[in-house]
XYZ file of C-alpha atoms in Angstrom:
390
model
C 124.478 98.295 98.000
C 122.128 95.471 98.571
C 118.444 94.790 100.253
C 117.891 95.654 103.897
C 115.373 92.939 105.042
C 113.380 95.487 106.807
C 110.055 96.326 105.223
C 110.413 93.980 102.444
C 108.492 90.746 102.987
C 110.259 87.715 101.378
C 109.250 84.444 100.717
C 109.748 81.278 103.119
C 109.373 77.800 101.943
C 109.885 76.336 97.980
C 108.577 76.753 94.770
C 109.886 75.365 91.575
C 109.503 76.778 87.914
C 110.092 74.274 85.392
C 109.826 73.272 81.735
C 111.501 76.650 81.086
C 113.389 78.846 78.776
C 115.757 79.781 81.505
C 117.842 83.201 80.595
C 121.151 83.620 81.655
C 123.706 86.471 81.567
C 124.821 84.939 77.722
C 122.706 82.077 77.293
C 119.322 80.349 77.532
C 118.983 76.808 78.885
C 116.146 74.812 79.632
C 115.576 73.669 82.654
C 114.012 74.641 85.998
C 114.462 77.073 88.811
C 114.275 76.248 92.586
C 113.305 79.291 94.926
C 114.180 78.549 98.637
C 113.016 81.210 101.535
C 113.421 83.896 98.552
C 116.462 83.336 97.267
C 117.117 80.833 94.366
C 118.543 77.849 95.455
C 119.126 76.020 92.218
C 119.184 76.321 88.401
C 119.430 72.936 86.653
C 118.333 71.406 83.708
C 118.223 68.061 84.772
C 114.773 66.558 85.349
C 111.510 68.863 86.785
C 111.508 68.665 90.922
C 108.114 67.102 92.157
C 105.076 69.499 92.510
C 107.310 72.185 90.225
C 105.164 74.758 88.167
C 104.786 73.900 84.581
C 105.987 76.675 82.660
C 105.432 75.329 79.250
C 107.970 76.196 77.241
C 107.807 79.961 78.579
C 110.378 82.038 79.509
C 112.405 82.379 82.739
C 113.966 86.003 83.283
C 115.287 87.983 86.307
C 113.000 90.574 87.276
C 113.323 94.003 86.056
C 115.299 96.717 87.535
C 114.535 100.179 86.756
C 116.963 102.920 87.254
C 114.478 106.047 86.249
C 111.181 106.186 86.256
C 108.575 109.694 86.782
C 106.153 106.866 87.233
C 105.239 107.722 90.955
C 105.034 111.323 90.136
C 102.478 110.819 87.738
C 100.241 109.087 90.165
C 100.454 111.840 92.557
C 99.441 113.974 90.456
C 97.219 112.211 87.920
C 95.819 115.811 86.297
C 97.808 119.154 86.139
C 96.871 120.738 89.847
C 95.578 117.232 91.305
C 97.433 116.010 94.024
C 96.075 112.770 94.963
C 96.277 111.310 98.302
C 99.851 109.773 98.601
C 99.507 106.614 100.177
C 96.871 105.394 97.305
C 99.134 106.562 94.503
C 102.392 105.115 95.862
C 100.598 101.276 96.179
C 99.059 102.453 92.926
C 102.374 103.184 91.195
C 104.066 100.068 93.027
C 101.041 97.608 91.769
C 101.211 98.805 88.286
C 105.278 98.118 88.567
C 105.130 94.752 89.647
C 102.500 93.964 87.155
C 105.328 94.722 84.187
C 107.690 92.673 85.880
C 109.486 95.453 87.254
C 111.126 93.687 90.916
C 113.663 96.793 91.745
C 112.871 100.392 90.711
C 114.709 103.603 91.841
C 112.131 105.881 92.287
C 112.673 109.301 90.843
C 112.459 112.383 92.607
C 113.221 116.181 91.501
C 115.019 118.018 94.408
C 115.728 121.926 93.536
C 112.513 124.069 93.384
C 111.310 127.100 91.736
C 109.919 129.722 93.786
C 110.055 132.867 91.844
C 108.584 134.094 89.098
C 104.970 132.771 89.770
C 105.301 129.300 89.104
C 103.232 126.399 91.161
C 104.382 123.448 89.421
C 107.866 123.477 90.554
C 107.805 123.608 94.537
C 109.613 121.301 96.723
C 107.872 117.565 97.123
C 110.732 115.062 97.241
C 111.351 115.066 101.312
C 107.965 114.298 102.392
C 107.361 112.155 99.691
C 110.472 109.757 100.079
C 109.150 110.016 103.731
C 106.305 108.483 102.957
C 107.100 105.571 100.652
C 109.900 104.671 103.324
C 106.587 104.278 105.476
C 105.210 101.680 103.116
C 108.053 99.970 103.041
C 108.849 99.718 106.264
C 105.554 98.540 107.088
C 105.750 96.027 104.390
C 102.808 97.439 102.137
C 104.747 97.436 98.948
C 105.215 94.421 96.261
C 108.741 95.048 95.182
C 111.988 96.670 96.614
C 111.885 100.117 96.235
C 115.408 102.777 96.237
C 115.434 106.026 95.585
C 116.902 108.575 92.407
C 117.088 112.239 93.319
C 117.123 114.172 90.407
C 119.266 117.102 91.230
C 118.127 119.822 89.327
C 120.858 122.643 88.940
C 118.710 125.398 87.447
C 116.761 125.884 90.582
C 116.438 128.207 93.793
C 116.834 125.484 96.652
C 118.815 122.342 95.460
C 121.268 122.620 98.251
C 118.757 122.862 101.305
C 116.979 119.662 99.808
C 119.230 117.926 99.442
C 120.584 118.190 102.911
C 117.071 116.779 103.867
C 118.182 113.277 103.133
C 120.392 110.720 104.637
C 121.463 107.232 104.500
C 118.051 106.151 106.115
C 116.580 106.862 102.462
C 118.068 104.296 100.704
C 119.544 106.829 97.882
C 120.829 104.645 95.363
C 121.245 107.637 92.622
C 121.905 111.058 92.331
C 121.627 112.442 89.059
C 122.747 115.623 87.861
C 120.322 117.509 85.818
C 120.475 121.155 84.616
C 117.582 122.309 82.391
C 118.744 125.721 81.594
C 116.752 126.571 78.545
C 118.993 126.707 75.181
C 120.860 123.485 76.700
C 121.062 119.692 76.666
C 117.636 118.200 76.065
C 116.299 121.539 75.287
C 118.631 123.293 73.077
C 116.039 123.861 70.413
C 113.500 126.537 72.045
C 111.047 125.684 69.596
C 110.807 122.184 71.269
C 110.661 123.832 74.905
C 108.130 126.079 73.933
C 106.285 123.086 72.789
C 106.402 121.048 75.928
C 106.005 124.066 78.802
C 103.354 125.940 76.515
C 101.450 122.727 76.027
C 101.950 121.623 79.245
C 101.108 124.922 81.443
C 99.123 127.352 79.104
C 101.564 130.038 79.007
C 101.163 132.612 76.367
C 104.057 134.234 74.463
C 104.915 136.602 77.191
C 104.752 134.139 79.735
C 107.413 132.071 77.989
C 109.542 134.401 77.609
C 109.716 135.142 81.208
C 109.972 132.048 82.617
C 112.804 131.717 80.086
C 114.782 134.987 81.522
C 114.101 133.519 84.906
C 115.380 130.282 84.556
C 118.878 131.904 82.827
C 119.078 134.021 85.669
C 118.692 131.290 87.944
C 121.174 129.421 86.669
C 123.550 132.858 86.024
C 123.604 133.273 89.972
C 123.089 129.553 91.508
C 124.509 126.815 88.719
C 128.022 126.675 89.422
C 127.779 126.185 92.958
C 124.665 124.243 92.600
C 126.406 121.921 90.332
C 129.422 121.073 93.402
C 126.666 120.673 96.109
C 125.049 117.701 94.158
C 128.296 115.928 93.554
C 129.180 116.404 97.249
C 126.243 114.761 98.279
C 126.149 112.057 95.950
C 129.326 111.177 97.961
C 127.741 111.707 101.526
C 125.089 109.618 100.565
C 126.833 106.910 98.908
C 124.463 107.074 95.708
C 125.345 106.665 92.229
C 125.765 109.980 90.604
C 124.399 109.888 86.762
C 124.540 112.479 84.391
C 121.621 113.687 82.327
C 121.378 114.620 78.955
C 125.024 114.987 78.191
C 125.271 116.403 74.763
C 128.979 117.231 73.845
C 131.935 115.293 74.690
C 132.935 118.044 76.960
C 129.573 117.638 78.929
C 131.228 114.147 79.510
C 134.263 114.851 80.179
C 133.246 116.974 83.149
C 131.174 114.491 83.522
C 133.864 111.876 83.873
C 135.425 114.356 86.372
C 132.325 114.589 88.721
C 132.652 110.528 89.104
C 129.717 109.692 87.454
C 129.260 105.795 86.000
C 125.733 106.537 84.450
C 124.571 108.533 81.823
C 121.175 108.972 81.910
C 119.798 109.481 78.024
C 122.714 111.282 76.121
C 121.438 112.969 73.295
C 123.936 112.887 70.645
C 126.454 110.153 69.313
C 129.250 112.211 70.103
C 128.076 112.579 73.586
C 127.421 108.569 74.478
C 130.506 107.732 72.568
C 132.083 109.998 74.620
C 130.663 108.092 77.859
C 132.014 104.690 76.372
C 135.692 106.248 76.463
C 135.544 106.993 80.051
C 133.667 104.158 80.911
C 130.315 105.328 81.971
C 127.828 103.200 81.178
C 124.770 104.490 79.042
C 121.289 104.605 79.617
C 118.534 105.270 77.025
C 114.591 105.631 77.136
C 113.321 102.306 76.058
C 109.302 104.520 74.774
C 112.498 106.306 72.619
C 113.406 102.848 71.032
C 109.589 101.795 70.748
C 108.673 105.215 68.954
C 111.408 105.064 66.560
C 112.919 108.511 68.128
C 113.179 110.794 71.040
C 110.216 113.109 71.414
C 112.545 115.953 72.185
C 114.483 115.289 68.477
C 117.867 114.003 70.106
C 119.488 110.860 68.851
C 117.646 107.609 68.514
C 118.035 104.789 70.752
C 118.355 102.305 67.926
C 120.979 104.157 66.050
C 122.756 104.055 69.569
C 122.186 100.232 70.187
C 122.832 100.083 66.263
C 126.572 101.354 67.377
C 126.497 98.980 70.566
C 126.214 102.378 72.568
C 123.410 101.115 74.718
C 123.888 99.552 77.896
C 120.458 99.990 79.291
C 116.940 100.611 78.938
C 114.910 102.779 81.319
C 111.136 102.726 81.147
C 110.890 106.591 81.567
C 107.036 107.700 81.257
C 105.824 104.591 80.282
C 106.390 101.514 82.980
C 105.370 98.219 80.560
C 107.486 99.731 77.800
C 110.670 98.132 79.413
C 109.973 94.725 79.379
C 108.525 95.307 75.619
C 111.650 97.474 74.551
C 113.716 94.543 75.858
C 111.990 91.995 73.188
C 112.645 94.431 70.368
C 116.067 95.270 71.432
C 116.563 91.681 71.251
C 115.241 91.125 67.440
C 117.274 93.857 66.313
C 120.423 91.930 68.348
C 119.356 88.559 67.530
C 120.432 88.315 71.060
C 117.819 87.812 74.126
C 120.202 87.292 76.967
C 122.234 90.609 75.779
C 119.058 91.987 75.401
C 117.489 91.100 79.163
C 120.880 92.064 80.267
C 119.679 95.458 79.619
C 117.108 95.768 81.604
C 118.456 93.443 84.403
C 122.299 92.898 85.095
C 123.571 95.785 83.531
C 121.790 98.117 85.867
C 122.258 95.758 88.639
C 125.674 96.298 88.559
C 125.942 100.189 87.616
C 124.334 100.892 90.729
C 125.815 98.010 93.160
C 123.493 95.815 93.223
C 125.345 92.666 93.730
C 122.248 90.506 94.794
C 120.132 90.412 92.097
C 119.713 90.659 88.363
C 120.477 87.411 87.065
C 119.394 83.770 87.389
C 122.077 82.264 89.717
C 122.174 80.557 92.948
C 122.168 82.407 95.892
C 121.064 85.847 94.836
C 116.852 87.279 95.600
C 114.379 85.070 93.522
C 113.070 88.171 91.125
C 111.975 86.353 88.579
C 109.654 86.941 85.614
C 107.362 84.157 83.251
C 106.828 85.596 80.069
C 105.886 84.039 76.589
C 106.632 85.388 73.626
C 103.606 85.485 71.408
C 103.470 87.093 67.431
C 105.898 89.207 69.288
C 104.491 90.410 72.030
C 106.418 89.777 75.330
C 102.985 88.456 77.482
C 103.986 88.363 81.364
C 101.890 85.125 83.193
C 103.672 85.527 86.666
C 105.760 87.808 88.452
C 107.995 86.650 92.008
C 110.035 89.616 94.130
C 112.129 87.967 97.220
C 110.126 84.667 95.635
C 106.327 85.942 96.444
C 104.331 86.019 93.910
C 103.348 89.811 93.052
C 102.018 89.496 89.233
Protein backbone atom coordinates (compact mmCIF):
# COMPACT_ATOMS: atom_id res chain seq x y z
CA UNK A 1 0.00 0.00 0.00
CA UNK A 2 1.53 3.32 -0.67
CA UNK A 3 0.37 7.23 -1.15
CA UNK A 4 -2.10 8.10 -3.88
CA UNK A 5 -0.95 11.65 -4.96
CA UNK A 6 -4.45 12.80 -5.00
CA UNK A 7 -5.41 15.16 -2.21
CA UNK A 8 -2.09 15.21 -0.67
CA UNK A 9 -0.08 18.30 -1.59
CA UNK A 10 3.71 17.57 -1.78
CA UNK A 11 6.52 19.61 -1.96
CA UNK A 12 8.34 20.86 -5.31
CA UNK A 13 11.73 22.31 -5.31
CA UNK A 14 14.84 21.65 -2.49
CA UNK A 15 15.51 22.04 0.92
CA UNK A 16 18.44 20.78 2.83
CA UNK A 17 18.70 19.87 6.66
CA UNK A 18 22.11 19.82 7.84
CA UNK A 19 24.47 19.74 10.81
CA UNK A 20 22.31 16.79 11.96
CA UNK A 21 21.95 13.79 14.10
CA UNK A 22 20.62 11.83 11.22
CA UNK A 23 18.65 8.45 12.48
CA UNK A 24 18.74 5.51 10.58
CA UNK A 25 17.04 2.08 10.76
CA UNK A 26 20.32 0.93 13.26
CA UNK A 27 22.38 3.86 13.38
CA UNK A 28 22.83 7.62 13.72
CA UNK A 29 25.19 9.56 11.45
CA UNK A 30 25.80 13.04 11.07
CA UNK A 31 25.32 14.58 8.22
CA UNK A 32 22.61 16.26 6.12
CA UNK A 33 19.43 15.46 4.31
CA UNK A 34 18.46 16.68 0.77
CA UNK A 35 14.57 16.83 0.05
CA UNK A 36 13.84 17.05 -3.76
CA UNK A 37 9.98 17.63 -5.03
CA UNK A 38 9.08 15.65 -1.63
CA UNK A 39 10.95 12.87 -1.70
CA UNK A 40 14.53 12.69 -0.21
CA UNK A 41 17.02 12.77 -2.64
CA UNK A 42 20.15 12.32 -0.60
CA UNK A 43 21.56 11.41 2.84
CA UNK A 44 25.29 12.16 3.16
CA UNK A 45 27.57 13.17 5.61
CA UNK A 46 29.95 14.77 3.59
CA UNK A 47 30.04 18.58 3.72
CA UNK A 48 26.54 20.90 4.32
CA UNK A 49 24.92 21.79 0.61
CA UNK A 50 24.80 25.69 0.13
CA UNK A 51 21.75 27.57 1.64
CA UNK A 52 21.05 24.07 3.81
CA UNK A 53 19.13 24.61 7.20
CA UNK A 54 21.31 24.59 10.20
CA UNK A 55 20.09 22.06 12.42
CA UNK A 56 22.57 22.42 15.16
CA UNK A 57 23.39 19.41 16.37
CA UNK A 58 19.54 18.36 16.51
CA UNK A 59 18.06 15.41 15.53
CA UNK A 60 16.93 14.08 12.13
CA UNK A 61 14.01 11.38 12.34
CA UNK A 62 11.37 10.01 9.90
CA UNK A 63 8.10 11.25 10.68
CA UNK A 64 5.77 9.40 12.80
CA UNK A 65 3.34 6.85 11.75
CA UNK A 66 0.50 6.05 13.85
CA UNK A 67 -1.40 2.90 13.53
CA UNK A 68 -4.34 3.73 16.29
CA UNK A 69 -5.37 6.65 17.43
CA UNK A 70 -9.33 7.75 19.02
CA UNK A 71 -7.76 11.11 18.48
CA UNK A 72 -10.36 12.33 15.79
CA UNK A 73 -13.15 10.96 17.79
CA UNK A 74 -12.39 12.99 20.59
CA UNK A 75 -12.57 16.15 18.62
CA UNK A 76 -15.90 15.36 17.36
CA UNK A 77 -17.11 15.04 20.27
CA UNK A 78 -15.11 17.23 22.65
CA UNK A 79 -17.89 16.78 25.76
CA UNK A 80 -20.14 13.67 26.35
CA UNK A 81 -23.36 14.62 23.93
CA UNK A 82 -21.34 17.42 21.90
CA UNK A 83 -20.95 16.75 18.48
CA UNK A 84 -18.95 19.41 17.02
CA UNK A 85 -19.08 20.44 13.52
CA UNK A 86 -16.91 17.87 11.54
CA UNK A 87 -14.97 19.71 9.21
CA UNK A 88 -13.41 22.00 12.21
CA UNK A 89 -12.58 18.97 14.32
CA UNK A 90 -11.02 16.85 11.55
CA UNK A 91 -8.36 20.02 10.58
CA UNK A 92 -8.39 20.32 14.35
CA UNK A 93 -7.35 16.71 15.01
CA UNK A 94 -5.00 16.75 11.79
CA UNK A 95 -3.18 20.18 13.08
CA UNK A 96 -2.66 18.89 16.49
CA UNK A 97 -1.07 15.54 14.66
CA UNK A 98 1.32 17.19 12.63
CA UNK A 99 2.34 19.38 15.43
CA UNK A 100 3.75 15.96 17.36
CA UNK A 101 5.43 14.96 14.39
CA UNK A 102 2.95 12.53 13.51
CA UNK A 103 3.34 12.44 9.15
CA UNK A 104 1.01 9.12 8.61
CA UNK A 105 -1.85 8.24 11.00
CA UNK A 106 -4.59 5.56 10.47
CA UNK A 107 -7.45 7.08 11.70
CA UNK A 108 -9.61 4.99 13.94
CA UNK A 109 -13.08 4.33 13.49
CA UNK A 110 -15.66 1.96 15.49
CA UNK A 111 -17.99 0.20 12.94
CA UNK A 112 -20.78 -2.13 14.79
CA UNK A 113 -23.44 -0.09 16.72
CA UNK A 114 -25.66 -0.50 19.59
CA UNK A 115 -29.18 0.14 19.13
CA UNK A 116 -31.01 -1.57 21.85
CA UNK A 117 -31.28 -1.26 25.17
CA UNK A 118 -31.43 2.64 25.34
CA UNK A 119 -28.07 3.56 24.65
CA UNK A 120 -27.04 6.95 22.55
CA UNK A 121 -23.43 6.71 22.71
CA UNK A 122 -22.99 3.78 20.56
CA UNK A 123 -24.84 4.56 17.12
CA UNK A 124 -23.30 4.25 13.81
CA UNK A 125 -20.75 7.34 12.79
CA UNK A 126 -17.86 5.75 10.89
CA UNK A 127 -19.45 5.98 7.10
CA UNK A 128 -20.19 9.54 7.02
CA UNK A 129 -17.35 10.39 8.88
CA UNK A 130 -14.60 8.59 6.69
CA UNK A 131 -16.77 10.39 4.00
CA UNK A 132 -15.90 13.40 5.12
CA UNK A 133 -12.19 13.36 5.91
CA UNK A 134 -11.79 11.71 2.32
CA UNK A 135 -13.30 15.26 1.40
CA UNK A 136 -10.43 17.05 3.06
CA UNK A 137 -8.14 15.14 1.60
CA UNK A 138 -9.10 15.14 -1.58
CA UNK A 139 -9.35 18.73 -1.61
CA UNK A 140 -5.98 19.00 -0.14
CA UNK A 141 -7.03 20.67 3.30
CA UNK A 142 -5.11 18.30 5.46
CA UNK A 143 -1.23 18.53 6.66
CA UNK A 144 -0.33 14.89 6.64
CA UNK A 145 -1.45 11.62 4.84
CA UNK A 146 -4.27 10.30 6.37
CA UNK A 147 -5.59 6.10 6.08
CA UNK A 148 -8.09 4.69 7.74
CA UNK A 149 -8.50 1.77 10.91
CA UNK A 150 -11.99 0.36 11.27
CA UNK A 151 -12.38 -0.99 14.47
CA UNK A 152 -14.66 -3.89 14.02
CA UNK A 153 -16.49 -4.29 16.99
CA UNK A 154 -17.99 -7.92 17.36
CA UNK A 155 -20.31 -7.34 20.32
CA UNK A 156 -22.61 -5.16 18.37
CA UNK A 157 -26.09 -5.15 16.43
CA UNK A 158 -24.87 -3.90 12.87
CA UNK A 159 -21.11 -4.70 12.20
CA UNK A 160 -21.88 -6.47 9.02
CA UNK A 161 -24.10 -3.71 7.25
CA UNK A 162 -21.20 -1.16 8.09
CA UNK A 163 -18.93 -2.59 7.07
CA UNK A 164 -20.28 -3.24 3.66
CA UNK A 165 -20.45 0.66 3.51
CA UNK A 166 -16.82 0.87 2.61
CA UNK A 167 -14.66 0.16 -0.31
CA UNK A 168 -11.31 0.52 -1.72
CA UNK A 169 -12.02 4.33 -2.37
CA UNK A 170 -11.46 4.67 1.58
CA UNK A 171 -8.09 3.98 1.77
CA UNK A 172 -8.64 1.12 4.62
CA UNK A 173 -5.32 0.32 5.67
CA UNK A 174 -6.59 -1.75 8.95
CA UNK A 175 -9.22 -3.72 10.14
CA UNK A 176 -9.07 -4.64 13.58
CA UNK A 177 -10.98 -7.11 15.33
CA UNK A 178 -12.38 -6.05 18.57
CA UNK A 179 -14.95 -7.84 20.80
CA UNK A 180 -15.78 -6.11 24.11
CA UNK A 181 -18.05 -8.63 25.57
CA UNK A 182 -18.01 -7.76 29.21
CA UNK A 183 -16.05 -10.48 31.47
CA UNK A 184 -13.43 -10.62 28.43
CA UNK A 185 -10.10 -9.34 27.12
CA UNK A 186 -9.51 -5.79 28.29
CA UNK A 187 -12.41 -6.03 30.54
CA UNK A 188 -12.31 -9.24 32.30
CA UNK A 189 -12.37 -7.64 35.70
CA UNK A 190 -16.07 -6.07 36.01
CA UNK A 191 -14.96 -4.01 38.70
CA UNK A 192 -12.74 -2.11 36.13
CA UNK A 193 -15.76 -1.91 33.53
CA UNK A 194 -17.97 -0.69 35.99
CA UNK A 195 -15.42 1.91 36.60
CA UNK A 196 -14.99 3.20 33.12
CA UNK A 197 -18.93 2.95 31.73
CA UNK A 198 -20.28 4.17 35.26
CA UNK A 199 -17.84 7.04 35.24
CA UNK A 200 -18.14 7.64 31.87
CA UNK A 201 -22.16 7.55 31.33
CA UNK A 202 -23.78 7.94 34.86
CA UNK A 203 -25.37 4.68 35.04
CA UNK A 204 -26.55 3.54 38.36
CA UNK A 205 -26.33 -0.07 39.62
CA UNK A 206 -29.30 -1.23 37.72
CA UNK A 207 -28.33 0.36 34.71
CA UNK A 208 -25.07 -1.57 34.66
CA UNK A 209 -26.32 -4.47 35.07
CA UNK A 210 -28.46 -4.21 32.09
CA UNK A 211 -26.34 -2.97 29.73
CA UNK A 212 -24.18 -5.89 30.90
CA UNK A 213 -27.06 -8.66 30.07
CA UNK A 214 -27.45 -6.82 26.83
CA UNK A 215 -24.17 -6.79 25.62
CA UNK A 216 -23.85 -10.90 26.52
CA UNK A 217 -26.84 -11.35 24.66
CA UNK A 218 -25.59 -9.51 21.87
CA UNK A 219 -22.75 -11.27 21.54
CA UNK A 220 -24.76 -14.87 22.47
CA UNK A 221 -26.81 -14.31 19.11
CA UNK A 222 -24.42 -12.11 16.68
CA UNK A 223 -20.47 -12.87 17.74
CA UNK A 224 -19.69 -15.84 15.90
CA UNK A 225 -20.86 -14.75 12.71
CA UNK A 226 -19.90 -11.26 13.41
CA UNK A 227 -16.44 -12.37 14.04
CA UNK A 228 -16.21 -14.17 10.05
CA UNK A 229 -17.80 -11.00 8.45
CA UNK A 230 -14.85 -8.77 9.71
CA UNK A 231 -12.17 -11.13 8.56
CA UNK A 232 -13.93 -11.39 5.17
CA UNK A 233 -13.77 -7.91 4.69
CA UNK A 234 -10.47 -7.23 5.87
CA UNK A 235 -9.71 -9.36 2.74
CA UNK A 236 -12.14 -7.45 0.31
CA UNK A 237 -10.66 -4.44 1.34
CA UNK A 238 -7.14 -5.28 1.31
CA UNK A 239 -6.55 -3.83 4.97
CA UNK A 240 -4.46 -5.14 7.60
CA UNK A 241 -6.49 -7.12 10.01
CA UNK A 242 -5.12 -6.60 13.82
CA UNK A 243 -6.29 -8.19 16.73
CA UNK A 244 -7.24 -6.42 19.93
CA UNK A 245 -6.65 -7.22 23.29
CA UNK A 246 -5.63 -10.80 22.87
CA UNK A 247 -5.30 -12.23 26.28
CA UNK A 248 -4.59 -16.07 26.13
CA UNK A 249 -2.47 -17.82 23.75
CA UNK A 250 -5.54 -19.35 22.34
CA UNK A 251 -6.97 -15.78 21.59
CA UNK A 252 -3.76 -15.81 19.36
CA UNK A 253 -3.82 -18.69 17.99
CA UNK A 254 -7.21 -18.02 16.43
CA UNK A 255 -5.81 -15.11 15.96
CA UNK A 256 -2.97 -16.46 13.87
CA UNK A 257 -5.75 -18.34 11.98
CA UNK A 258 -7.82 -15.18 11.03
CA UNK A 259 -4.41 -13.83 9.21
CA UNK A 260 -3.79 -11.18 11.37
CA UNK A 261 0.06 -9.54 11.49
CA UNK A 262 -0.88 -6.95 14.28
CA UNK A 263 -1.78 -7.19 17.66
CA UNK A 264 -3.13 -4.28 18.86
CA UNK A 265 -2.27 -3.99 22.91
CA UNK A 266 -2.19 -7.68 24.22
CA UNK A 267 -2.77 -7.73 27.70
CA UNK A 268 -0.86 -10.47 29.17
CA UNK A 269 2.75 -11.94 28.59
CA UNK A 270 1.41 -15.10 27.65
CA UNK A 271 -0.73 -13.51 25.10
CA UNK A 272 2.15 -11.19 23.19
CA UNK A 273 4.54 -14.02 23.56
CA UNK A 274 2.15 -15.92 21.98
CA UNK A 275 1.99 -13.27 18.97
CA UNK A 276 5.93 -13.46 18.68
CA UNK A 277 5.56 -17.37 17.90
CA UNK A 278 3.33 -16.82 15.04
CA UNK A 279 4.88 -13.87 13.95
CA UNK A 280 2.49 -11.09 14.53
CA UNK A 281 3.98 -8.18 15.35
CA UNK A 282 2.95 -6.34 18.68
CA UNK A 283 1.64 -3.14 19.37
CA UNK A 284 1.43 -1.41 22.80
CA UNK A 285 -0.01 2.02 24.14
CA UNK A 286 2.96 4.25 24.40
CA UNK A 287 0.50 6.76 27.61
CA UNK A 288 0.78 2.77 29.04
CA UNK A 289 4.69 2.99 28.98
CA UNK A 290 4.66 6.78 30.15
CA UNK A 291 2.24 5.93 33.18
CA UNK A 292 4.16 3.06 34.33
CA UNK A 293 0.94 0.67 33.60
CA UNK A 294 -2.20 0.12 31.71
CA UNK A 295 -5.17 1.96 33.15
CA UNK A 296 -7.30 -1.09 32.65
CA UNK A 297 -4.60 -3.30 35.05
CA UNK A 298 -3.26 -5.53 32.05
CA UNK A 299 0.42 -6.02 31.56
CA UNK A 300 2.85 -3.17 31.38
CA UNK A 301 4.42 -1.99 28.33
CA UNK A 302 7.86 -1.87 29.88
CA UNK A 303 7.80 -5.31 31.28
CA UNK A 304 6.86 -6.19 27.55
CA UNK A 305 9.72 -4.08 25.91
CA UNK A 306 11.72 -5.37 29.10
CA UNK A 307 11.18 -9.01 27.30
CA UNK A 308 11.82 -7.41 23.72
CA UNK A 309 7.96 -8.08 23.19
CA UNK A 310 7.34 -4.65 21.81
CA UNK A 311 7.44 -3.86 18.33
CA UNK A 312 5.52 -0.66 18.39
CA UNK A 313 4.17 2.20 20.08
CA UNK A 314 0.72 3.65 19.39
CA UNK A 315 -0.21 7.04 20.78
CA UNK A 316 -3.77 5.85 21.80
CA UNK A 317 -5.65 8.83 23.73
CA UNK A 318 -2.90 10.94 23.95
CA UNK A 319 -1.26 12.14 20.35
CA UNK A 320 2.33 13.87 21.71
CA UNK A 321 2.81 10.84 23.95
CA UNK A 322 4.36 8.90 20.92
CA UNK A 323 7.11 10.84 20.04
CA UNK A 324 7.83 11.19 24.03
CA UNK A 325 7.30 7.33 24.66
CA UNK A 326 9.82 6.86 21.83
CA UNK A 327 12.68 8.88 23.91
CA UNK A 328 11.99 6.80 26.99
CA UNK A 329 11.75 3.60 25.19
CA UNK A 330 15.05 4.50 23.98
CA UNK A 331 16.81 5.17 27.59
CA UNK A 332 15.51 2.06 28.82
CA UNK A 333 17.15 0.37 25.33
CA UNK A 334 20.11 2.47 25.28
CA UNK A 335 19.09 2.28 21.73
CA UNK A 336 17.48 5.43 19.73
CA UNK A 337 17.35 4.03 16.26
CA UNK A 338 15.58 0.69 17.74
CA UNK A 339 13.68 2.94 19.60
CA UNK A 340 12.39 5.43 16.51
CA UNK A 341 12.02 2.21 14.73
CA UNK A 342 9.05 1.86 16.84
CA UNK A 343 7.22 4.44 16.05
CA UNK A 344 8.38 4.67 12.36
CA UNK A 345 9.61 1.55 10.28
CA UNK A 346 8.15 -1.02 12.20
CA UNK A 347 4.65 0.14 11.52
CA UNK A 348 5.61 1.17 8.13
CA UNK A 349 6.12 -2.14 7.25
CA UNK A 350 3.26 -4.07 9.29
CA UNK A 351 0.87 -2.29 7.32
CA UNK A 352 2.70 -2.03 3.72
CA UNK A 353 3.92 0.92 3.70
CA UNK A 354 6.92 0.57 1.58
CA UNK A 355 7.46 4.40 0.95
CA UNK A 356 8.12 5.82 4.00
CA UNK A 357 9.41 5.38 7.51
CA UNK A 358 12.97 5.70 7.31
CA UNK A 359 15.65 8.15 6.16
CA UNK A 360 16.68 6.76 2.71
CA UNK A 361 16.78 7.96 -0.74
CA UNK A 362 13.92 7.82 -2.71
CA UNK A 363 11.11 7.28 -0.25
CA UNK A 364 8.39 10.67 0.96
CA UNK A 365 10.51 13.35 2.87
CA UNK A 366 8.52 12.87 6.46
CA UNK A 367 10.88 14.06 8.46
CA UNK A 368 11.01 15.35 12.04
CA UNK A 369 13.79 18.04 13.96
CA UNK A 370 13.78 17.35 17.42
CA UNK A 371 16.36 18.12 20.28
CA UNK A 372 16.69 16.35 23.09
CA UNK A 373 16.73 18.61 26.09
CA UNK A 374 17.03 17.34 30.17
CA UNK A 375 15.08 14.69 28.44
CA UNK A 376 12.48 16.03 26.90
CA UNK A 377 12.13 15.18 23.14
CA UNK A 378 11.38 19.20 21.94
CA UNK A 379 10.06 19.09 18.16
CA UNK A 380 11.48 22.59 16.16
CA UNK A 381 10.12 21.50 12.64
CA UNK A 382 7.97 19.08 11.14
CA UNK A 383 8.04 18.20 6.87
CA UNK A 384 5.14 15.63 5.31
CA UNK A 385 5.80 14.98 1.34
CA UNK A 386 8.77 17.75 2.30
CA UNK A 387 6.27 20.84 3.28
CA UNK A 388 6.75 22.12 6.20
CA UNK A 389 3.60 21.37 8.56
CA UNK A 390 5.15 21.95 12.26
Amino acid sequence: MGEMSMGHIQATGELALANARIVLEREVIRGSVLIRDGRIAAVDTGAAPAGAVDCEGDLIIPGLIELHTDNLERHIQPRPKVDWPHAAAILAHDGELASVGITTVFDAMRVGSVISGGRTDYRKYARPLASELMQARAKGMLRISHFLHLRAEVCSETLLDELAEFGEADRVGILSIMDHTPGQRQFRDLSKLKEYVCGKHGLSESEFADHIANLRAIHARLGAAHEAGAVAAAQKLGAVLASHDDTTAEHVQVSAGHGVRLAEFPTTVEAAQACHDHGIAVMMGAPNLIRGGSHSGNVAAAELADEGLLDILSSDYVPSALMTAAFQLADLWGDLPRAISTVTATPARATGLDDRGVIAEGLFADLVRVAHLDGVPVIRGVWSHGRQVG
